[in-house]
Coordinates of C-alpha atoms in Angstrom, one line a residue:
Chain A
X1 CA -28.5 13.7 -26.8
X2 CA -25.0 13.1 -25.4
X3 CA -26.2 12.6 -21.9
X4 CA -27.1 9.1 -22.5
X5 CA -23.8 7.8 -23.3
X6 CA -22.4 9.5 -20.3
X7 CA -24.9 8.0 -17.9
X8 CA -24.2 4.6 -19.4
X9 CA -20.4 5.3 -18.9
X10 CA -20.7 6.4 -15.2
X11 CA -23.2 3.8 -14.2
X12 CA -21.4 1.0 -16.0
X13 CA -18.1 1.9 -14.3
X14 CA -19.7 2.1 -10.9
X15 CA -21.4 -1.4 -11.3
X16 CA -18.2 -2.8 -12.5
X17 CA -15.9 -1.2 -9.6
X18 CA -18.5 -2.3 -7.0
X19 CA -19.1 -5.5 -8.6
X20 CA -15.4 -6.5 -8.6
X21 CA -15.4 -6.8 -4.6
X22 CA -18.2 -9.2 -4.8
X23 CA -16.9 -11.1 -7.6
X24 CA -13.5 -11.6 -5.7
X25 CA -15.4 -12.5 -2.5
X26 CA -17.6 -15.0 -4.2
X27 CA -15.0 -16.5 -6.3
X28 CA -12.8 -17.4 -3.3
X29 CA -15.5 -18.2 -1.0
X30 CA -17.3 -20.5 -3.4
X31 CA -14.1 -22.4 -4.3
X32 CA -13.0 -22.8 -0.6
X33 CA -16.1 -24.2 0.7
X34 CA -15.0 -27.9 0.3
X35 CA -11.6 -27.2 1.9
X36 CA -12.5 -25.0 4.9
X37 CA -12.9 -27.0 8.2
X38 CA -11.8 -26.4 11.7
X39 CA -9.2 -29.1 11.0
X40 CA -7.6 -27.3 7.9
X41 CA -7.2 -24.1 10.2
X42 CA -5.7 -25.8 13.4
X43 CA -3.6 -28.4 11.7
X44 CA 0.0 -28.3 10.8
X45 CA 0.8 -28.3 7.1
X46 CA 1.7 -32.0 5.9
X47 CA 2.3 -34.2 2.9
X48 CA 5.1 -34.0 0.4
X49 CA 5.7 -31.4 -0.9
X50 CA 4.9 -29.6 2.2
X51 CA 1.4 -27.9 2.1
X52 CA -0.2 -30.5 -0.2
X53 CA -2.2 -32.0 2.7
X54 CA -2.9 -31.0 6.3
X55 CA -3.8 -27.4 7.5
X56 CA -2.3 -23.9 7.8
X57 CA -2.1 -23.2 11.7
X58 CA 1.3 -22.2 11.8
X59 CA 0.8 -19.5 9.1
X60 CA -2.2 -18.2 10.8
X61 CA -0.3 -17.9 14.1
X62 CA 2.6 -16.5 12.3
X63 CA 0.5 -13.9 10.5
X64 CA -1.1 -12.7 13.5
X65 CA 2.0 -12.4 15.6
X66 CA 4.1 -10.5 13.0
X67 CA 1.1 -8.2 12.3
X68 CA 0.9 -7.6 16.2
X69 CA 4.7 -6.8 16.4
X70 CA 4.5 -4.6 13.3
X71 CA 1.4 -2.8 14.6
X72 CA 2.8 -2.3 18.1
X73 CA 6.0 -0.8 16.9
X74 CA 4.7 1.3 14.2
X75 CA 1.9 2.7 16.5
X76 CA 4.3 3.8 19.3
X77 CA 6.7 5.4 16.9
X78 CA 4.0 7.1 14.9
X79 CA 2.0 8.3 17.7
X80 CA 5.1 9.9 19.5
X81 CA 6.4 11.4 16.0
X82 CA 3.1 12.9 15.4
X83 CA 2.8 14.4 18.8
X84 CA 6.2 15.8 18.7
X85 CA 5.6 17.2 15.2
X86 CA 2.3 18.7 16.3
X87 CA 2.8 20.0 20.0
X88 CA 6.3 20.2 20.8
X89 CA 8.5 20.9 17.6
X90 CA 8.9 24.7 17.2
X91 CA 11.3 24.7 14.4
X92 CA 9.9 24.9 10.8
X93 CA 12.9 23.5 9.2
X94 CA 12.8 20.5 11.4
X95 CA 9.3 19.9 10.6
X96 CA 9.8 20.3 6.9
X97 CA 12.8 17.6 6.7
X98 CA 10.8 15.2 9.0
X99 CA 7.7 15.5 6.7
X100 CA 9.7 15.2 3.7
X101 CA 11.6 11.8 4.8
X102 CA 8.2 10.4 5.9
X103 CA 6.6 11.2 2.5
X104 CA 9.7 9.6 0.8
X105 CA 9.3 6.4 2.7
X106 CA 5.7 6.4 2.0
X107 CA 6.5 6.1 -1.5
X108 CA 8.9 3.5 -1.4
X109 CA 7.8 0.1 -2.6
X110 CA 7.4 -2.8 0.0
X111 CA 10.1 -4.9 -1.9
X112 CA 12.7 -2.4 -1.5
X113 CA 11.9 -2.0 2.2
X114 CA 12.2 -5.9 2.4
X115 CA 15.6 -5.4 0.9
X116 CA 16.5 -3.1 3.5
X117 CA 15.2 -5.3 6.3
X118 CA 17.3 -8.3 4.9
X119 CA 20.5 -6.3 4.5
X120 CA 20.3 -4.2 7.7
X121 CA 18.2 -6.1 10.1
X122 CA 19.0 -9.6 9.3
X123 CA 22.5 -9.5 8.4
X124 CA 24.0 -6.3 9.7
X125 CA 22.2 -6.1 13.1
X126 CA 22.3 -10.0 13.1
X127 CA 18.6 -10.4 13.9
X128 CA 18.6 -13.6 11.4
X129 CA 15.8 -14.5 9.4
X130 CA 13.1 -14.1 12.1
X131 CA 9.7 -13.0 13.0
X132 CA 11.3 -9.8 14.7
X133 CA 13.0 -8.7 11.6
X134 CA 10.0 -9.1 9.5
X135 CA 7.9 -7.4 12.1
X136 CA 10.2 -4.4 12.1
X137 CA 10.4 -4.3 8.4
X138 CA 6.5 -4.2 8.3
X139 CA 6.5 -1.6 10.9
X140 CA 8.7 0.6 8.8
X141 CA 6.1 -0.1 6.0
X142 CA 3.0 1.0 7.7
X143 CA 4.7 3.6 9.9
X144 CA 4.0 6.8 7.4
X145 CA 0.6 5.5 6.9
X146 CA -0.2 5.7 10.6
X147 CA 1.8 8.9 11.2
X148 CA 0.5 11.1 8.4
X149 CA -3.2 10.3 9.4
X150 CA -2.3 10.9 13.1
X151 CA -0.6 14.2 12.5
X152 CA -3.6 15.2 10.3
X153 CA -5.9 14.3 13.1
X154 CA -4.0 16.3 15.7
X155 CA -3.5 19.3 13.4
X156 CA -7.3 19.7 12.7
X157 CA -8.0 19.7 16.3
X158 CA -10.0 22.9 17.4
X159 CA -7.3 25.5 18.3
X160 CA -9.9 27.1 20.9
X161 CA -9.9 23.7 22.8
X162 CA -6.0 23.5 23.0
X163 CA -5.9 27.2 24.1
X164 CA -8.5 26.8 26.7
X165 CA -6.8 23.8 28.2
X166 CA -3.5 25.6 28.0
X167 CA -4.9 28.9 29.6
X168 CA -6.1 26.8 32.6
X169 CA -2.5 26.0 33.1
X170 CA -2.8 22.3 32.0
X171 CA 0.2 20.6 30.7
X172 CA 0.3 19.5 27.1
X173 CA 1.0 16.0 28.1
X174 CA -2.1 16.2 30.3
X175 CA -4.2 17.6 27.6
X176 CA -3.0 14.9 24.9
X177 CA -3.6 12.0 27.2
X178 CA -6.8 13.1 28.9
X179 CA -8.5 15.2 26.1
X180 CA -7.1 14.2 22.7
X181 CA -6.9 10.5 23.0
X182 CA -10.4 9.8 24.4
X183 CA -11.8 12.5 21.8
X184 CA -10.2 10.5 18.9
X185 CA -10.2 7.1 20.4
X186 CA -12.3 5.7 17.4
X187 CA -10.5 7.3 14.6
X188 CA -7.0 6.3 16.0
X189 CA -8.1 2.6 16.5
X190 CA -9.5 2.5 12.8
X191 CA -6.2 3.8 11.5
X192 CA -4.3 1.2 13.4
X193 CA -6.5 -1.5 12.4
X194 CA -6.5 -0.5 8.7
X195 CA -2.7 -0.3 8.9
X196 CA -2.5 -3.7 10.5
X197 CA -4.6 -5.2 7.4
X198 CA -2.0 -3.8 5.2
X199 CA 0.8 -5.4 7.2
X200 CA -1.0 -8.7 7.3
X201 CA -1.5 -8.9 3.7
X202 CA 2.1 -7.9 2.5
X203 CA 4.2 -11.0 1.4
X204 CA 7.1 -9.1 -0.4
X205 CA 8.9 -7.7 2.8
X206 CA 8.5 -10.9 4.9
X207 CA 9.5 -13.2 2.3
X208 CA 13.1 -11.6 2.4
X209 CA 13.2 -11.2 6.2
X210 CA 12.1 -14.3 7.9
X211 CA 9.2 -16.0 6.3
X212 CA 9.7 -19.7 5.5
X213 CA 7.7 -22.3 3.4
X214 CA 7.6 -24.6 6.5
X215 CA 8.0 -23.6 10.1
X216 CA 6.4 -24.3 13.3
X217 CA 4.3 -21.7 15.4
X218 CA 7.3 -19.2 16.4
X219 CA 8.4 -19.7 20.0
X220 CA 10.6 -16.5 20.3
X221 CA 11.1 -13.3 18.7
X222 CA 14.2 -14.8 17.1
X223 CA 12.4 -17.8 15.3
X224 CA 11.5 -17.9 11.7
X225 CA 7.7 -18.2 11.0
X226 CA 5.3 -19.0 8.3
X227 CA 2.9 -16.3 6.9
X228 CA -0.4 -16.7 5.0
X229 CA 0.3 -14.5 1.9
X230 CA 3.6 -16.2 1.4
X231 CA 2.1 -19.7 2.0
X232 CA -0.6 -18.8 -0.6
X233 CA 2.2 -17.7 -2.9
X234 CA 4.2 -20.9 -2.5
X235 CA 1.1 -23.1 -2.8
X236 CA 0.2 -21.5 -6.1
X237 CA 3.7 -20.6 -7.4
X238 CA 5.0 -24.1 -7.1
X239 CA 1.6 -25.8 -8.1
X240 CA 1.6 -27.7 -4.9
X241 CA -2.2 -27.8 -4.0
X242 CA -4.9 -25.7 -5.6
X243 CA -7.5 -26.6 -3.1
X244 CA -5.3 -25.7 -0.1
X245 CA -4.6 -22.3 -2.0
X246 CA -8.2 -21.6 -2.0
X247 CA -8.3 -22.4 1.6
X248 CA -5.4 -20.4 2.5
X249 CA -6.9 -17.3 0.5
X250 CA -10.2 -17.7 2.1
X251 CA -8.6 -17.5 5.6
X252 CA -6.4 -14.5 4.8
X253 CA -9.4 -12.8 3.2
X254 CA -11.6 -13.3 6.1
X255 CA -8.9 -12.0 8.5
X256 CA -8.2 -8.9 6.6
X257 CA -12.0 -8.3 6.0
X258 CA -12.4 -8.6 9.9
X259 CA -9.8 -5.9 10.4
X260 CA -11.5 -3.7 8.0
X261 CA -14.8 -4.3 9.7
X262 CA -13.2 -3.5 12.9
X263 CA -11.9 -0.3 11.6
X264 CA -15.5 0.6 10.3
X265 CA -17.3 -0.2 13.5
X266 CA -16.4 2.7 15.5
X267 CA -17.3 5.2 12.6
X268 CA -20.6 3.3 12.0
X269 CA -21.6 3.5 15.7
X270 CA -20.5 7.1 15.9
X271 CA -22.7 8.0 12.9
X272 CA -25.5 6.4 14.5
X273 CA -24.8 8.5 17.6
X274 CA -25.0 11.6 15.8
X275 CA -28.5 11.1 14.4
Chain B
X1 CA 5.0 15.6 39.8
X2 CA 3.1 16.7 37.0
X3 CA 5.8 18.8 35.8
X4 CA 8.2 15.9 35.6
X5 CA 5.6 13.9 33.7
X6 CA 5.3 16.6 31.3
X7 CA 9.0 16.8 30.8
X8 CA 9.3 13.0 30.5
X9 CA 6.4 13.0 28.0
X10 CA 8.1 15.6 25.9
X11 CA 11.6 14.0 26.1
X12 CA 9.9 10.7 25.1
X13 CA 8.2 12.1 22.2
X14 CA 11.5 13.9 20.9
X15 CA 13.3 10.4 21.3
X16 CA 10.8 8.3 19.5
X17 CA 10.8 10.9 16.7
X18 CA 14.7 10.9 16.5
X19 CA 14.4 6.9 16.4
X20 CA 11.7 7.1 13.5
X21 CA 13.5 9.7 11.3
X22 CA 16.9 7.8 11.8
X23 CA 15.3 4.5 10.9
X24 CA 13.7 6.1 7.9
X25 CA 16.9 7.9 6.9
X26 CA 18.9 4.6 7.3
X27 CA 16.4 2.9 4.9
X28 CA 17.4 5.3 2.0
X29 CA 21.1 5.6 3.1
X30 CA 21.6 1.8 3.2
X31 CA 19.9 0.9 -0.1
X32 CA 22.0 3.6 -1.7
X33 CA 25.3 2.5 0.0
X34 CA 24.9 -1.2 -0.8
X35 CA 23.8 -0.2 -4.5
X36 CA 26.7 2.0 -5.0
X37 CA 29.2 -0.6 -4.7
X38 CA 28.4 -2.1 -8.1
X39 CA 29.7 0.8 -10.0
X40 CA 33.4 -0.1 -9.3
X41 CA 32.6 -3.1 -11.9
X42 CA 29.9 -1.7 -13.9
X43 CA 29.3 1.7 -15.6
X44 CA 26.0 3.3 -14.5
X45 CA 24.8 3.7 -18.1
X46 CA 25.6 0.1 -19.0
X47 CA 23.6 -1.0 -16.1
X48 CA 20.3 0.8 -16.9
X49 CA 20.7 0.5 -20.7
X50 CA 22.1 -3.1 -20.7
X51 CA 19.7 -5.8 -22.6
X52 CA 21.1 -8.9 -20.8
X53 CA 20.7 -9.9 -17.4
X54 CA 23.1 -12.9 -16.5
X55 CA 24.9 -12.2 -13.1
X56 CA 25.8 -16.0 -12.8
X57 CA 27.7 -16.5 -16.0
X58 CA 31.5 -16.8 -15.9
X59 CA 31.5 -13.2 -17.6
X60 CA 28.5 -11.8 -15.8
X61 CA 26.4 -9.1 -17.4
X62 CA 24.0 -7.0 -15.4
X63 CA 21.6 -5.1 -17.6
X64 CA 18.2 -4.1 -16.3
X65 CA 16.7 -2.1 -19.2
X66 CA 14.1 -5.0 -20.1
X67 CA 12.9 -4.9 -16.4
X68 CA 12.7 -1.0 -16.5
X69 CA 10.8 -1.1 -19.6
X70 CA 8.5 -4.0 -18.4
X71 CA 7.9 -2.1 -15.2
X72 CA 6.8 1.1 -17.1
X73 CA 4.9 -1.0 -19.8
X74 CA 2.8 -2.9 -17.3
X75 CA 2.1 0.1 -15.3
X76 CA 0.9 2.1 -18.3
X77 CA -1.3 -0.5 -19.4
X78 CA -3.0 -0.8 -15.8
X79 CA -3.3 3.0 -15.7
X80 CA -5.1 3.1 -19.2
X81 CA -7.3 0.4 -18.3
X82 CA -8.3 1.8 -14.9
X83 CA -8.6 5.4 -15.8
X84 CA -12.0 5.4 -17.7
X85 CA -13.5 3.1 -15.3
X86 CA -12.2 5.2 -12.4
X87 CA -13.3 8.6 -13.9
X88 CA -17.0 7.2 -14.6
X89 CA -17.3 5.8 -11.2
X90 CA -16.1 9.0 -9.7
X91 CA -18.5 11.0 -11.6
X92 CA -21.4 8.8 -10.4
X93 CA -20.1 9.1 -6.9
X94 CA -19.5 12.9 -6.7
X95 CA -23.1 13.5 -8.2
X96 CA -24.8 10.9 -5.7
X97 CA -27.2 12.5 -3.4
X98 CA -28.2 9.3 -1.4
X99 CA -25.5 9.8 1.4
X100 CA -26.0 6.3 2.8
X101 CA -25.4 4.7 -0.6
X102 CA -22.5 6.7 -1.0
X103 CA -21.0 5.6 2.1
X104 CA -21.5 2.1 1.3
X105 CA -19.7 2.5 -2.1
X106 CA -16.9 4.4 -0.5
X107 CA -16.3 1.5 2.1
X108 CA -16.6 -1.2 -0.6
X109 CA -13.8 0.7 -2.6
X110 CA -11.7 0.9 0.7
X111 CA -12.1 -2.9 1.2
X112 CA -11.0 -3.4 -2.3
X113 CA -7.8 -1.3 -1.5
X114 CA -7.1 -3.4 1.5
X115 CA -7.2 -6.8 -0.1
X116 CA -3.8 -8.4 -0.1
X117 CA -1.8 -8.3 -3.4
X118 CA -1.2 -12.1 -3.4
X119 CA -4.8 -12.6 -3.4
X120 CA -5.1 -10.5 -6.6
X121 CA -2.3 -12.3 -8.0
X122 CA -4.0 -15.7 -7.3
X123 CA -7.4 -14.7 -8.7
X124 CA -5.6 -13.1 -11.5
X125 CA -3.8 -16.1 -12.4
X126 CA -6.9 -18.3 -12.3
X127 CA -9.1 -15.9 -14.1
X128 CA -7.1 -13.4 -16.3
X129 CA -4.5 -15.4 -17.4
X130 CA -6.9 -18.3 -18.3
X131 CA -9.1 -16.0 -20.1
X132 CA -6.2 -14.6 -22.2
X133 CA -5.1 -18.0 -23.0
X134 CA -8.5 -19.0 -24.3
X135 CA -9.2 -15.7 -26.2
X136 CA -5.8 -15.3 -27.9
X137 CA -5.0 -18.9 -28.2
X138 CA -1.8 -18.3 -26.2
X139 CA 0.6 -21.2 -25.1
X140 CA 1.0 -19.3 -21.9
X141 CA -1.4 -16.4 -20.9
X142 CA 1.3 -15.1 -18.5
X143 CA 1.9 -11.6 -20.1
X144 CA 2.3 -7.9 -19.8
X145 CA -1.5 -7.7 -20.4
X146 CA -2.6 -10.0 -17.7
X147 CA -0.2 -8.1 -15.4
X148 CA -1.8 -4.9 -16.7
X149 CA -5.3 -5.9 -16.0
X150 CA -4.5 -7.3 -12.5
X151 CA -3.0 -4.1 -11.6
X152 CA -5.6 -2.0 -13.2
X153 CA -8.1 -3.6 -10.6
X154 CA -5.7 -2.7 -7.6
X155 CA -5.1 1.0 -8.5
X156 CA -8.8 1.3 -9.4
X157 CA -9.8 2.5 -5.9
X158 CA -7.0 4.9 -5.5
X159 CA -8.0 6.6 -9.0
X160 CA -11.7 6.8 -7.9
X161 CA -11.1 8.0 -4.4
X162 CA -8.7 10.9 -5.4
X163 CA -10.8 11.9 -8.5
X164 CA -14.2 11.7 -6.5
X165 CA -12.7 14.1 -3.7
X166 CA -12.2 17.0 -6.2
X167 CA -15.3 16.4 -8.1
X168 CA -17.5 16.4 -5.0
X169 CA -16.1 19.7 -4.1
X170 CA -16.8 21.4 -7.5
X171 CA -20.2 19.5 -7.6
X172 CA -21.2 21.2 -4.3
X173 CA -19.9 24.5 -5.3
X174 CA -21.9 24.7 -8.7
X175 CA -25.1 22.7 -7.8
X176 CA -27.2 25.5 -6.7
X177 CA -26.2 27.7 -9.8
X178 CA -26.9 24.9 -12.3
X179 CA -30.1 24.0 -10.7
X180 CA -31.2 27.6 -11.0
X181 CA -30.2 27.8 -14.6
X182 CA -32.3 24.5 -15.3
X183 CA -29.4 22.6 -16.5
X184 CA -29.6 18.9 -16.4
X185 CA -27.3 16.9 -14.0
X186 CA -25.7 15.1 -16.9
X187 CA -24.9 18.2 -18.7
X188 CA -23.3 19.6 -15.6
X189 CA -21.3 16.5 -15.1
X190 CA -20.2 16.6 -18.7
X191 CA -19.7 20.3 -19.4
X192 CA -18.4 21.5 -15.9
X193 CA -17.4 18.8 -13.4
X194 CA -15.3 16.6 -15.8
X195 CA -13.3 19.5 -17.3
X196 CA -12.8 20.9 -13.9
X197 CA -11.3 17.7 -12.6
X198 CA -8.5 17.7 -15.2
X199 CA -5.8 18.4 -12.5
X200 CA -7.2 15.7 -10.2
X201 CA -7.2 13.2 -12.9
X202 CA -3.6 14.0 -13.8
X203 CA -2.6 13.6 -10.2
X204 CA -4.6 10.4 -9.7
X205 CA -2.9 9.1 -12.8
X206 CA 0.5 9.7 -11.2
X207 CA -0.6 8.3 -7.9
X208 CA -1.8 5.0 -9.5
X209 CA 1.2 4.9 -11.9
X210 CA 3.6 4.8 -8.7
X211 CA 1.3 2.3 -7.0
X212 CA 1.4 0.1 -9.9
X213 CA 5.2 0.3 -10.2
X214 CA 6.1 -0.5 -6.7
X215 CA 3.7 -3.7 -6.7
X216 CA 5.4 -7.0 -6.5
X217 CA 3.5 -10.3 -5.6
X218 CA 0.4 -9.6 -7.9
X219 CA 2.3 -8.7 -11.0
X220 CA 5.0 -11.6 -10.2
X221 CA 2.4 -14.4 -10.2
X222 CA 0.8 -13.4 -13.6
X223 CA 3.8 -12.1 -15.5
X224 CA 5.7 -15.0 -16.3
X225 CA 9.0 -13.4 -15.2
X226 CA 11.6 -13.8 -17.9
X227 CA 14.0 -11.0 -18.4
X228 CA 13.3 -10.1 -21.9
X229 CA 12.2 -7.1 -23.7
X230 CA 8.3 -6.7 -23.0
X231 CA 5.7 -7.3 -25.5
X232 CA 2.0 -6.8 -24.8
X233 CA 1.2 -10.4 -24.9
X234 CA 4.6 -11.6 -24.3
X235 CA 6.2 -12.5 -20.8
X236 CA 8.0 -9.8 -18.9
X237 CA 9.7 -9.3 -15.6
X238 CA 9.4 -6.2 -13.5
X239 CA 12.2 -4.7 -11.2
X240 CA 10.3 -5.7 -8.0
X241 CA 9.6 -9.3 -9.3
X242 CA 13.3 -9.5 -10.2
X243 CA 14.4 -8.6 -6.6
X244 CA 11.9 -10.7 -4.9
X245 CA 12.9 -13.8 -7.1
X246 CA 16.6 -13.7 -7.0
X247 CA 17.7 -12.0 -3.6
X248 CA 17.1 -15.3 -1.7
X249 CA 19.9 -17.1 -3.9
X250 CA 22.3 -14.3 -4.4
X251 CA 25.5 -14.7 -2.4
X252 CA 26.1 -11.9 0.3
X253 CA 28.3 -9.2 -1.1
X254 CA 28.4 -10.9 -4.8
X255 CA 27.9 -8.8 -7.9
X256 CA 24.5 -10.5 -8.2
X257 CA 23.5 -9.2 -4.7
X258 CA 24.6 -5.7 -5.3
X259 CA 23.1 -5.7 -8.8
X260 CA 19.7 -6.4 -7.1
X261 CA 20.1 -3.7 -4.5
X262 CA 21.1 -1.3 -7.5
X263 CA 17.8 -2.3 -9.3
X264 CA 16.0 -1.5 -6.0
X265 CA 17.7 1.8 -5.8
X266 CA 16.7 2.5 -9.4
X267 CA 12.9 1.5 -8.6
X268 CA 13.2 3.8 -5.3
X269 CA 14.7 6.8 -7.2
X270 CA 11.7 6.5 -9.8
X271 CA 9.1 6.3 -7.1
X272 CA 10.7 9.2 -5.1
X273 CA 10.8 11.2 -8.3
X274 CA 6.9 10.4 -9.1
X275 CA 6.0 11.2 -5.5
X276 CA 7.6 14.5 -5.7
X277 CA 5.9 15.2 -8.8
X278 CA 2.5 14.1 -7.2
X279 CA 3.1 16.7 -4.3
X280 CA 4.1 19.5 -6.5
X281 CA 1.1 19.3 -8.9
X282 CA -1.3 18.6 -6.1
X283 CA 0.1 21.6 -4.0
X284 CA -0.2 23.7 -7.2
X285 CA -3.8 22.8 -7.9
X286 CA -5.1 23.3 -4.2
X287 CA -3.5 26.7 -4.3
X288 CA -5.0 27.4 -7.7
X289 CA -8.5 26.3 -6.3
X290 CA -8.2 28.6 -3.1

């Protein structure tokens, strides 16, 4: 008899969890209908206070650029760190220390990373409030995510494959570039796109390191910029315009969903290939 | 030629690893260094147990106890709300035989985890806060409870995925035996899978708690942000919200500025501690299983 309440509980929880996403999506999509137009996406913010009229183009461009910078830095650093840890490092103590410090950073909240970005990158290194400082801060934020997953991927590689490659007298670098990279192309791409999604949605680190309420599309790495999540926060937090907030939320959500979809495509294709 | 490339590649990966580690080390070092300066003026115990936050007064006081309590309170509410739903969902997913449906559910939860926190805050403000205002007839719905509800939604995917992982393993392990004994699936879930997942539930709680504690934007938008002792239906301000709201106006090198860094340091220490706890318990559990 106690089975029935259990089933009710599990089914209800599942419906609730899955339904949440559809609720969030439909909520934003329905309310944003009247606001979204090509003009809204491609125009500069206008009106007084700024943002009450006009569009969000600088925020779209700023978000895309800062995400690109962050992903680029984080990927290069994370890839080589993972390669070093798996294929070159022979000292277990070094491995332990590096793993420990990466795990530590993975647990640090984004706002504290923002503090670091502000005090160290913006002020001490004199990068100023800029898209470069924000990009680097976001890179530190997503670095552990990428590195931990890449390292796991490399560690799980079939040992025989690596041994066969080594016994043929092939260099490690050649094996990594010509065997592992093509083999894991899909997984690596999906790890990077998911991490980019996190970087794009983060407002706390960028609002301390270079994000502005109103700025043009950045011209150089040293210019301040606008970002979608921060723009949304300002529009709603200061009660500037609810309509434009819906529009901004819609665009941000679409971009993040696109990145998620992009990450899922290779795995979906891969699954079909197996059958 | 190939030998030189190999050498170059190995040197390159060493250099990049050193850069990464130095950068990560600098984060911890720099936050610690900037926050230690305040203790020339304020006692550490006074700082974390002080009840008033007024760094700009002529006789400045910096106490962050209300923020620490609010951070813990709101995270606890979030985990308490999220846990029963998360466990229920994990039970259902672990026992789901339809692989395609399971894949679909899992990717939905992954998307849920990827939605930016500002969007959660935005919708929380329009839905949760409004709802609380109506139901409890509050003047302002921004409260610890609304923060807890929004955070509960945000940590749900983490709870589900980490509990499902363990439950799936034990479901696969005992499926044949249970079937052979003629035990119903529901009974098996209730009497075997659920009690077996106790450890996983504990680790998922710690994970969710640490996620909730570090969250900034969403809680900041729905909690009202006043540095007072938290009550469930009253306003509160988390440590992360305090930093995000005030660092822009704090003068470089002032007491206010260092006090904010020290708040960040305290938050960082809590989270590093929680993380360590998480790994210790998880390691213990996996060794226990094998």
